[in-house]
C-alpha positions as a printed NumPy array, in Angstrom:
array([[121.568,  77.06 , 168.985],
       [120.798,  73.484, 170.023],
       [123.467,  71.127, 171.216],
       [122.944,  67.484, 170.325],
       [124.723,  64.464, 171.759],
       [125.137,  61.036, 170.241],
       [124.783,  58.364, 172.929],
       [125.76 ,  54.782, 172.117],
       [125.386,  51.787, 174.38 ],
       [126.308,  48.191, 173.747],
       [124.209,  45.101, 174.256],
       [125.031,  41.394, 174.476],
       [126.638,  39.806, 171.401],
       [127.496,  43.227, 170.02 ],
       [131.105,  42.635, 168.976],
       [132.383,  41.783, 165.502],
       [135.826,  40.225, 164.933],
       [137.604,  41.72 , 161.911],
       [140.439,  40.768, 159.585],
       [142.703,  41.799, 157.865],
       [145.008,  43.189, 160.499],
       [145.174,  46.959, 160.907],
       [147.007,  49.516, 163.023],
       [145.07 ,  50.789, 166.047],
       [144.204,  54.069, 164.289],
       [143.091,  52.329, 161.078],
       [141.051,  49.805, 163.087],
       [139.376,  52.658, 164.967],
       [138.549,  54.447, 161.693],
       [137.115,  51.244, 160.197],
       [134.949,  50.567, 163.243],
       [133.688,  54.141, 163.348],
       [132.76 ,  54.012, 159.675],
       [131.037,  50.606, 159.726],
       [129.914,  50.048, 163.343],
       [130.238,  52.292, 166.423],
       [133.86 ,  52.1  , 167.627],
       [136.543,  49.831, 168.99 ],
       [135.31 ,  48.125, 172.185],
       [135.12 ,  50.224, 175.344],
       [135.127,  47.571, 178.05 ],
       [133.546,  48.648, 181.331],
       [133.393,  45.371, 183.281],
       [134.382,  41.698, 183.323],
       [131.213,  40.643, 181.467],
       [132.054,  42.915, 178.523],
       [135.679,  41.75 , 178.637],
       [134.464,  38.15 , 178.347],
       [132.185,  39.093, 175.415],
       [135.128,  40.597, 173.533],
       [137.215,  37.525, 174.291],
       [134.426,  35.237, 173.065],
       [134.182,  37.137, 169.77 ],
       [137.919,  36.905, 169.026],
       [140.242,  34.073, 168.11 ],
       [143.483,  36.01 , 168.607],
       [144.953,  39.116, 170.211],
       [142.77 ,  42.05 , 169.186],
       [142.865,  45.817, 169.436],
       [140.423,  47.337, 171.898],
       [139.537,  51.017, 172.233],
       [141.98 ,  51.904, 175.018],
       [144.989,  54.206, 174.604],
       [147.353,  56.093, 176.865],
       [146.678,  59.775, 177.686],
       [146.261,  58.591, 180.563],
       [144.386,  55.321, 179.868],
       [141.381,  56.601, 177.964],
       [138.744,  54.966, 175.777],
       [138.524,  56.018, 172.141],
       [135.413,  58.086, 172.967],
       [137.622,  60.116, 175.381],
       [136.098,  58.7  , 178.584],
       [138.407,  57.523, 181.354],
       [138.872,  53.819, 181.95 ],
       [137.785,  52.713, 185.424],
       [137.837,  48.968, 184.654],
       [141.228,  47.481, 183.79 ],
       [142.441,  43.894, 183.553],
       [146.144,  43.99 , 182.743],
       [148.333,  40.965, 182.11 ],
       [151.351,  40.242, 184.305],
       [153.947,  43.053, 184.072],
       [151.546,  45.153, 181.995],
       [151.32 ,  47.92 , 181.073],
       [155.067,  48.197, 180.604],
       [155.444,  50.75 , 177.782],
       [158.349,  48.697, 176.407],
       [160.578,  50.883, 174.262],
       [158.662,  53.98 , 175.366],
       [156.147,  53.744, 172.521],
       [153.363,  51.381, 173.622],
       [150.311,  53.623, 173.772],
       [147.515,  51.34 , 172.514],
       [145.951,  48.244, 174.066],
       [144.985,  44.792, 172.865],
       [143.214,  41.985, 174.654],
       [145.356,  38.843, 174.588],
       [144.329,  35.206, 174.383],
       [144.256,  34.922, 178.206],
       [141.559,  37.649, 178.607],
       [144.228,  40.135, 179.791],
       [145.271,  43.483, 178.367],
       [148.684,  44.395, 176.987],
       [150.037,  47.713, 175.779],
       [151.508,  47.711, 172.265],
       [152.945,  50.104, 169.725],
       [149.927,  51.575, 167.914],
       [151.463,  51.024, 164.466],
       [151.593,  47.241, 164.905],
       [148.985,  45.542, 162.755],
       [146.59 ,  43.263, 164.638],
       [143.119,  41.833, 164.177],
       [140.496,  43.934, 165.907],
       [137.003,  43.917, 167.328],
       [134.304,  46.425, 166.43 ],
       [131.608,  47.252, 168.938],
       [128.105,  47.545, 167.603],
       [125.876,  49.75 , 169.652],
       [122.472,  51.225, 170.074],
       [122.763,  54.918, 169.297],
       [120.347,  57.745, 169.913],
       [120.532,  61.501, 169.539],
       [119.51 ,  63.589, 172.547],
       [119.242,  67.292, 173.106]])
């Protein structure tokens, strides 16, 4: 039996800003259906690309278990705002990028605009 892997990588200008607002889970489902996923930001350049594509706070693909990208890889790059993450109320498990380029944890059921990451995908054996 063969095992196949889907590998997706982003390139410059590969982010699409989306309205209407959605919960983190609904935004993730939308991005997976129409693009690749919510953004998985690996460095400051990608963080700036996401910021440039958005005009407001937006969901990104990071959630707490511990901080993990929506493709289940661990997050090594992080750029938190002051006093973040704070898990206010004990239920802030999803992350948005704010208007200052910084990340904040929020309740996943809050509705926010979001960014979808387009990617180059290939199947490998």
